[in-house]
Amino acid sequence: MSTPERLIESTQELLWERGYVGTSPKAIQQLAGVGQGSMYHHFSGKPDLALAAIRRSAEQRMAQADQELSGPGTALERITVYLRRERDVLRGCPVGRLAQDPDVVADETLVRPVAETFAYLRARVASVLDEGRERGELDPGLDPVATAATVIAVLQGGYVLARAAGSVEPFEQAVEGAVALIAARAAD
Protein backbone atom coordinates (compact mmCIF):
# COMPACT_ATOMS: atom_id res chain seq x y z
CA MET A 1 0.00 0.00 0.00
CA SER A 2 1.33 3.43 -0.90
CA THR A 3 2.18 6.03 1.72
CA PRO A 4 -0.77 8.31 0.84
CA GLU A 5 -3.13 5.31 1.09
CA ARG A 6 -1.75 4.34 4.50
CA LEU A 7 -2.15 7.94 5.67
CA ILE A 8 -5.75 8.16 4.42
CA GLU A 9 -6.74 4.80 5.93
CA SER A 10 -5.11 5.66 9.25
CA THR A 11 -6.88 9.01 9.31
CA GLN A 12 -10.21 7.35 8.50
CA GLU A 13 -9.73 4.97 11.42
CA LEU A 14 -8.71 7.70 13.86
CA LEU A 15 -11.51 10.07 12.83
CA TRP A 16 -14.02 7.24 13.40
CA GLU A 17 -12.50 6.36 16.75
CA ARG A 18 -11.44 9.75 18.15
CA GLY A 19 -13.03 12.52 16.11
CA TYR A 20 -11.25 15.44 14.49
CA VAL A 21 -9.65 17.01 17.56
CA GLY A 22 -8.47 13.63 18.86
CA THR A 23 -6.84 12.80 15.54
CA SER A 24 -3.40 14.32 15.85
CA PRO A 25 -0.82 14.33 13.06
CA LYS A 26 1.48 12.32 15.34
CA ALA A 27 -1.21 9.64 15.89
CA ILE A 28 -1.83 9.48 12.14
CA GLN A 29 1.87 9.08 11.43
CA GLN A 30 2.26 6.38 14.07
CA LEU A 31 -0.73 4.36 12.86
CA ALA A 32 0.36 4.72 9.22
CA GLY A 33 3.96 3.90 10.07
CA VAL A 34 5.33 6.98 8.33
CA GLY A 35 7.38 9.98 9.36
CA GLN A 36 6.33 13.58 9.52
CA GLY A 37 8.13 14.37 6.26
CA SER A 38 6.16 11.72 4.39
CA MET A 39 2.87 13.06 5.66
CA TYR A 40 3.63 16.64 4.69
CA HIS A 41 5.08 15.54 1.36
CA HIS A 42 1.69 14.14 0.34
CA PHE A 43 -0.71 16.42 2.24
CA SER A 44 -0.48 20.09 3.17
CA GLY A 45 -1.56 19.38 6.74
CA LYS A 46 -4.13 17.74 8.96
CA PRO A 47 -7.16 19.49 7.37
CA ASP A 48 -6.11 18.36 3.88
CA LEU A 49 -5.55 14.78 5.03
CA ALA A 50 -8.78 14.77 7.05
CA LEU A 51 -10.70 15.93 3.98
CA ALA A 52 -9.20 13.09 1.90
CA ALA A 53 -10.13 10.60 4.64
CA ILE A 54 -13.67 11.96 5.02
CA ARG A 55 -14.17 11.83 1.26
CA ARG A 56 -12.93 8.23 1.21
CA SER A 57 -15.27 7.22 4.04
CA ALA A 58 -18.15 8.94 2.25
CA GLU A 59 -17.35 7.21 -1.06
CA GLN A 60 -17.16 3.84 0.67
CA ARG A 61 -20.53 4.27 2.41
CA MET A 62 -22.21 5.40 -0.81
CA ALA A 63 -20.71 2.56 -2.86
CA GLN A 64 -21.73 -0.02 -0.29
CA ALA A 65 -25.29 1.32 -0.11
CA ASP A 66 -25.51 1.47 -3.89
CA GLN A 67 -24.40 -2.16 -4.17
CA GLU A 68 -27.01 -3.30 -1.63
CA LEU A 69 -29.80 -1.18 -3.08
CA SER A 70 -29.02 -2.24 -6.66
CA GLY A 71 -29.21 -5.94 -5.93
CA PRO A 72 -31.96 -8.30 -6.99
CA GLY A 73 -35.40 -8.37 -5.45
CA THR A 74 -38.31 -6.13 -4.68
CA ALA A 75 -37.89 -2.67 -3.26
CA LEU A 76 -38.73 -4.00 0.21
CA GLU A 77 -36.17 -6.79 -0.14
CA ARG A 78 -33.42 -4.39 -1.24
CA ILE A 79 -34.20 -1.88 1.53
CA THR A 80 -34.19 -4.78 4.01
CA VAL A 81 -30.75 -5.92 2.78
CA TYR A 82 -29.49 -2.36 3.22
CA LEU A 83 -30.93 -2.03 6.72
CA ARG A 84 -29.88 -5.46 7.96
CA ARG A 85 -26.35 -5.62 6.61
CA GLU A 86 -23.62 -6.34 9.11
CA ARG A 87 -22.29 -3.20 10.75
CA ASP A 88 -19.92 -2.32 13.59
CA VAL A 89 -22.91 -0.90 15.45
CA LEU A 90 -21.22 0.05 18.71
CA ARG A 91 -18.63 2.12 16.85
CA GLY A 92 -21.36 3.98 15.01
CA CYS A 93 -21.35 5.09 11.42
CA PRO A 94 -17.98 6.45 10.28
CA VAL A 95 -19.73 9.26 8.39
CA GLY A 96 -22.56 9.80 10.87
CA ARG A 97 -20.11 10.25 13.72
CA LEU A 98 -18.50 13.08 11.77
CA ALA A 99 -21.88 14.84 11.56
CA GLN A 100 -21.79 14.95 15.36
CA ASP A 101 -18.23 16.31 15.52
CA PRO A 102 -18.39 20.06 16.21
CA ASP A 103 -15.04 20.70 14.52
CA VAL A 104 -16.13 18.95 11.32
CA VAL A 105 -19.56 20.60 11.28
CA ALA A 106 -18.01 24.04 11.82
CA ASP A 107 -15.72 23.62 8.80
CA GLU A 108 -17.63 24.10 5.53
CA THR A 109 -15.06 22.11 3.55
CA LEU A 110 -14.96 19.13 5.92
CA VAL A 111 -18.72 18.89 6.43
CA ARG A 112 -19.56 19.05 2.71
CA PRO A 113 -18.78 15.36 1.94
CA VAL A 114 -20.72 14.35 5.07
CA ALA A 115 -23.78 16.30 3.96
CA GLU A 116 -23.44 15.05 0.39
CA THR A 117 -23.30 11.46 1.62
CA PHE A 118 -26.54 11.75 3.54
CA ALA A 119 -28.22 13.54 0.64
CA TYR A 120 -27.11 10.76 -1.69
CA LEU A 121 -28.30 8.02 0.67
CA ARG A 122 -31.71 9.63 1.09
CA ALA A 123 -32.07 10.06 -2.67
CA ARG A 124 -30.89 6.51 -3.39
CA VAL A 125 -33.31 4.95 -0.89
CA ALA A 126 -36.11 7.20 -2.20
CA SER A 127 -35.44 6.02 -5.75
CA VAL A 128 -35.74 2.37 -4.69
CA LEU A 129 -38.99 3.11 -2.85
CA ASP A 130 -40.35 5.06 -5.82
CA GLU A 131 -39.43 2.19 -8.12
CA GLY A 132 -41.33 -0.14 -5.77
CA ARG A 133 -44.41 2.09 -6.02
CA GLU A 134 -44.20 2.23 -9.81
CA ARG A 135 -43.90 -1.58 -10.04
CA GLY A 136 -46.91 -2.02 -7.76
CA GLU A 137 -44.86 -3.52 -4.91
CA LEU A 138 -45.60 -0.70 -2.50
CA ASP A 139 -48.67 1.37 -1.68
CA PRO A 140 -48.95 4.21 -4.22
CA GLY A 141 -49.63 6.57 -1.31
CA LEU A 142 -46.19 5.94 0.20
CA ASP A 143 -44.04 9.09 0.19
CA PRO A 144 -40.62 7.84 -0.99
CA VAL A 145 -38.74 10.99 0.05
CA ALA A 146 -40.14 11.11 3.59
CA THR A 147 -39.77 7.35 4.00
CA ALA A 148 -36.16 7.48 2.79
CA ALA A 149 -35.39 10.20 5.31
CA THR A 150 -36.93 7.96 7.97
CA VAL A 151 -34.80 4.99 6.91
CA ILE A 152 -31.58 7.01 7.17
CA ALA A 153 -32.70 8.55 10.49
CA VAL A 154 -33.48 5.07 11.86
CA LEU A 155 -29.97 3.89 11.06
CA GLN A 156 -28.23 6.93 12.50
CA GLY A 157 -30.51 7.08 15.55
CA GLY A 158 -30.08 3.34 16.02
CA TYR A 159 -26.32 3.81 16.24
CA VAL A 160 -26.78 6.47 18.91
CA LEU A 161 -29.18 4.33 20.95
CA ALA A 162 -26.88 1.30 20.73
CA ARG A 163 -23.79 3.27 21.75
CA ALA A 164 -25.65 4.81 24.69
CA ALA A 165 -26.89 1.40 25.84
CA GLY A 166 -23.62 -0.40 25.12
CA SER A 167 -25.67 -2.97 23.23
CA VAL A 168 -26.62 -3.65 19.60
CA GLU A 169 -30.18 -4.49 20.68
CA PRO A 170 -31.65 -0.95 20.32
CA PHE A 171 -30.14 -0.71 16.82
CA GLU A 172 -31.57 -4.08 15.80
CA GLN A 173 -34.99 -3.12 17.18
CA ALA A 174 -34.95 0.16 15.24
CA VAL A 175 -34.00 -1.63 12.02
CA GLU A 176 -36.68 -4.28 12.45
CA GLY A 177 -39.23 -1.55 13.22
CA ALA A 178 -38.34 0.25 9.99
CA VAL A 179 -38.58 -2.96 7.99
CA ALA A 180 -42.00 -3.68 9.53
CA LEU A 181 -43.25 -0.18 8.76
CA ILE A 182 -42.25 -0.43 5.10
CA ALA A 183 -43.57 -4.00 4.87
CA ALA A 184 -46.92 -2.73 6.14
CA ARG A 185 -47.04 -0.51 3.04
CA ALA A 186 -46.32 -3.39 0.66
CA ALA A 187 -49.00 -4.04 -1.90
CA ASP A 188 -51.16 -7.10 -1.29
mmCIF file of N, CA, C and O in Angstrom, residues 135-175:
data_model
loop_
_atom_site.group_PDB
_atom_site.id
_atom_site.type_symbol
_atom_site.label_atom_id
_atom_site.label_comp_id
_atom_site.label_asym_id
_atom_site.label_seq_id
_atom_site.Cartn_x
_atom_site.Cartn_y
_atom_site.Cartn_z
ATOM 1 N N ARG A 135 -43.743 -0.169 -9.659
ATOM 2 C CA ARG A 135 -43.905 -1.581 -10.041
ATOM 3 C C ARG A 135 -45.066 -2.245 -9.297
ATOM 4 O O ARG A 135 -45.302 -3.435 -9.459
ATOM 5 N N GLY A 136 -45.765 -1.481 -8.480
ATOM 6 C CA GLY A 136 -46.907 -2.018 -7.763
ATOM 7 C C GLY A 136 -46.546 -2.852 -6.545
ATOM 8 O O GLY A 136 -47.397 -3.554 -5.997
ATOM 9 N N GLU A 137 -45.307 -2.766 -6.091
ATOM 10 C CA GLU A 137 -44.856 -3.525 -4.914
ATOM 11 C C GLU A 137 -45.216 -2.822 -3.611
ATOM 12 O O GLU A 137 -45.373 -3.471 -2.576
ATOM 13 N N LEU A 138 -45.322 -1.504 -3.679
ATOM 14 C CA LEU A 138 -45.601 -0.695 -2.495
ATOM 15 C C LEU A 138 -46.839 0.159 -2.730
ATOM 16 O O LEU A 138 -47.163 0.507 -3.867
ATOM 17 N N ASP A 139 -47.488 0.511 -1.662
ATOM 18 C CA ASP A 139 -48.668 1.369 -1.683
ATOM 19 C C ASP A 139 -48.356 2.643 -2.472
ATOM 20 O O ASP A 139 -47.364 3.314 -2.200
ATOM 21 N N PRO A 140 -49.200 2.995 -3.442
ATOM 22 C CA PRO A 140 -48.950 4.209 -4.225
ATOM 23 C C PRO A 140 -48.979 5.481 -3.370
ATOM 24 O O PRO A 140 -48.436 6.503 -3.776
ATOM 25 N N GLY A 141 -49.582 5.408 -2.192
ATOM 26 C CA GLY A 141 -49.628 6.571 -1.306
ATOM 27 C C GLY A 141 -48.369 6.763 -0.471
ATOM 28 O O GLY A 141 -48.222 7.762 0.230
ATOM 29 N N LEU A 142 -47.445 5.830 -0.550
ATOM 30 C CA LEU A 142 -46.189 5.938 0.204
ATOM 31 C C LEU A 142 -45.373 7.114 -0.322
ATOM 32 O O LEU A 142 -45.195 7.257 -1.527
ATOM 33 N N ASP A 143 -44.893 7.955 0.564
ATOM 34 C CA ASP A 143 -44.044 9.086 0.186
ATOM 35 C C ASP A 143 -42.592 8.606 0.205
ATOM 36 O O ASP A 143 -42.012 8.422 1.274
ATOM 37 N N PRO A 144 -41.978 8.390 -0.963
ATOM 38 C CA PRO A 144 -40.624 7.840 -0.990
ATOM 39 C C PRO A 144 -39.582 8.749 -0.339
ATOM 40 O O PRO A 144 -38.661 8.265 0.312
ATOM 41 N N VAL A 145 -39.727 10.053 -0.504
ATOM 42 C CA VAL A 145 -38.738 10.986 0.049
ATOM 43 C C VAL A 145 -38.797 11.000 1.582
ATOM 44 O O VAL A 145 -37.769 10.883 2.255
ATOM 45 N N ALA A 146 -39.995 11.104 2.131
ATOM 46 C CA ALA A 146 -40.141 11.109 3.589
ATOM 47 C C ALA A 146 -39.746 9.761 4.176
ATOM 48 O O ALA A 146 -39.089 9.691 5.233
ATOM 49 N N THR A 147 -40.110 8.682 3.502
ATOM 50 C CA THR A 147 -39.774 7.349 3.997
ATOM 51 C C THR A 147 -38.268 7.123 3.941
ATOM 52 O O THR A 147 -37.685 6.534 4.858
ATOM 53 N N ALA A 148 -37.623 7.598 2.889
ATOM 54 C CA ALA A 148 -36.164 7.476 2.792
ATOM 55 C C ALA A 148 -35.474 8.240 3.911
ATOM 56 O O ALA A 148 -34.521 7.738 4.518
ATOM 57 N N ALA A 149 -35.960 9.432 4.205
ATOM 58 C CA ALA A 149 -35.388 10.202 5.313
ATOM 59 C C ALA A 149 -35.551 9.441 6.620
ATOM 60 O O ALA A 149 -34.653 9.422 7.469
ATOM 61 N N THR A 150 -36.685 8.774 6.775
ATOM 62 C CA THR A 150 -36.935 7.963 7.971
ATOM 63 C C THR A 150 -35.965 6.798 8.047
ATOM 64 O O THR A 150 -35.413 6.511 9.118
ATOM 65 N N VAL A 151 -35.727 6.129 6.930
ATOM 66 C CA VAL A 151 -34.804 4.991 6.908
ATOM 67 C C VAL A 151 -33.408 5.422 7.354
ATOM 68 O O VAL A 151 -32.786 4.775 8.203
ATOM 69 N N ILE A 152 -32.928 6.526 6.816
ATOM 70 C CA ILE A 152 -31.584 7.007 7.175
ATOM 71 C C ILE A 152 -31.566 7.457 8.636
ATOM 72 O O ILE A 152 -30.615 7.174 9.370
ATOM 73 N N ALA A 153 -32.620 8.112 9.088
ATOM 74 C CA ALA A 153 -32.702 8.545 10.487
ATOM 75 C C ALA A 153 -32.752 7.350 11.436
ATOM 76 O O ALA A 153 -32.160 7.391 12.523
ATOM 77 N N VAL A 154 -33.427 6.288 11.037
ATOM 78 C CA VAL A 154 -33.484 5.075 11.861
ATOM 79 C C VAL A 154 -32.079 4.504 12.030
ATOM 80 O O VAL A 154 -31.681 4.134 13.142
ATOM 81 N N LEU A 155 -31.326 4.428 10.953
ATOM 82 C CA LEU A 155 -29.968 3.893 11.057
ATOM 83 C C LEU A 155 -29.107 4.760 11.969
ATOM 84 O O LEU A 155 -28.465 4.254 12.895
ATOM 85 N N GLN A 156 -29.097 6.054 11.716
ATOM 86 C CA GLN A 156 -28.232 6.934 12.505
ATOM 87 C C GLN A 156 -28.684 6.996 13.967
ATOM 88 O O GLN A 156 -27.867 6.954 14.875
ATOM 89 N N GLY A 157 -29.987 7.079 14.183
ATOM 90 C CA GLY A 157 -30.507 7.077 15.547
ATOM 91 C C GLY A 157 -30.270 5.747 16.234
ATOM 92 O O GLY A 157 -29.995 5.689 17.439
ATOM 93 N N GLY A 158 -30.353 4.662 15.472
ATOM 94 C CA GLY A 158 -30.085 3.342 16.022
ATOM 95 C C GLY A 158 -28.658 3.223 16.526
ATOM 96 O O GLY A 158 -28.402 2.630 17.581
ATOM 97 N N TYR A 159 -27.718 3.796 15.778
ATOM 98 C CA TYR A 159 -26.322 3.808 16.240
ATOM 99 C C TYR A 159 -26.211 4.532 17.582
ATOM 100 O O TYR A 159 -25.547 4.068 18.507
ATOM 101 N N VAL A 160 -26.846 5.675 17.686
ATOM 102 C CA VAL A 160 -26.778 6.470 18.913
ATOM 103 C C VAL A 160 -27.376 5.690 20.087
ATOM 104 O O VAL A 160 -26.784 5.627 21.170
ATOM 105 N N LEU A 161 -28.542 5.105 19.878
ATOM 106 C CA LEU A 161 -29.182 4.332 20.946
ATOM 107 C C LEU A 161 -28.310 3.153 21.375
ATOM 108 O O LEU A 161 -28.185 2.862 22.567
ATOM 109 N N ALA A 162 -27.730 2.458 20.414
ATOM 110 C CA ALA A 162 -26.882 1.305 20.727
ATOM 111 C C ALA A 162 -25.638 1.720 21.494
ATOM 112 O O ALA A 162 -25.265 1.072 22.482
ATOM 113 N N ARG A 163 -25.004 2.797 21.055
ATOM 114 C CA ARG A 163 -23.793 3.267 21.755
ATOM 115 C C ARG A 163 -24.133 3.690 23.178
ATOM 116 O O ARG A 163 -23.391 3.395 24.111
ATOM 117 N N ALA A 164 -25.252 4.366 23.351
ATOM 118 C CA ALA A 164 -25.649 4.815 24.689
ATOM 119 C C ALA A 164 -25.939 3.628 25.603
ATOM 120 O O ALA A 164 -25.612 3.649 26.785
ATOM 121 N N ALA A 165 -26.530 2.581 25.048
ATOM 122 C CA ALA A 165 -26.885 1.398 25.837
ATOM 123 C C ALA A 165 -25.733 0.405 25.958
ATOM 124 O O ALA A 165 -25.790 -0.510 26.783
ATOM 125 N N GLY A 166 -24.716 0.571 25.127
ATOM 126 C CA GLY A 166 -23.621 -0.396 25.120
ATOM 127 C C GLY A 166 -24.071 -1.751 24.606
ATOM 128 O O GLY A 166 -23.522 -2.788 24.967
ATOM 129 N N SER A 167 -25.088 -1.743 23.732
ATOM 130 C CA SER A 167 -25.673 -2.975 23.228
ATOM 131 C C SER A 167 -26.203 -2.747 21.819
ATOM 132 O O SER A 167 -26.743 -1.671 21.525
ATOM 133 N N VAL A 168 -26.094 -3.763 20.964
ATOM 134 C CA VAL A 168 -26.622 -3.646 19.603
ATOM 135 C C VAL A 168 -28.143 -3.786 19.572
ATOM 136 O O VAL A 168 -28.773 -3.473 18.562
ATOM 137 N N GLU A 169 -28.744 -4.221 20.665
ATOM 138 C CA GLU A 169 -30.181 -4.491 20.683
ATOM 139 C C GLU A 169 -31.037 -3.294 20.246
ATOM 140 O O GLU A 169 -31.937 -3.457 19.427
ATOM 141 N N PRO A 170 -30.816 -2.078 20.771
ATOM 142 C CA PRO A 170 -31.654 -0.955 20.316
ATOM 143 C C PRO A 170 -31.529 -0.693 18.812
ATOM 144 O O PRO A 170 -32.506 -0.334 18.156
ATOM 145 N N PHE A 171 -30.340 -0.893 18.259
ATOM 146 C CA PHE A 171 -30.141 -0.714 16.824
ATOM 147 C C PHE A 171 -30.961 -1.748 16.062
ATOM 148 O O PHE A 171 -31.685 -1.413 15.111
ATOM 149 N N GLU A 172 -30.845 -3.002 16.473
ATOM 150 C CA GLU A 172 -31.574 -4.079 15.802
ATOM 151 C C GLU A 172 -33.083 -3.874 15.898
ATOM 152 O O GLU A 172 -33.808 -4.115 14.930
ATOM 153 N N GLN A 173 -33.557 -3.397 17.034
ATOM 154 C CA GLN A 173 -34.987 -3.120 17.182
ATOM 155 C C GLN A 173 -35.420 -2.003 16.243
ATOM 156 O O GLN A 173 -36.490 -2.083 15.623
ATOM 157 N N ALA A 174 -34.617 -0.961 16.132
ATOM 158 C CA ALA A 174 -34.946 0.159 15.244
ATOM 159 C C ALA A 174 -35.001 -0.314 13.790
ATOM 160 O O ALA A 174 -35.930 0.041 13.042
ATOM 161 N N VAL A 175 -34.030 -1.115 13.389
ATOM 162 C CA VAL A 175 -33.997 -1.634 12.022
ATOM 163 C C VAL A 175 -35.224 -2.503 11.748
ATOM 164 O O VAL A 175 -35.892 -2.349 10.714
#
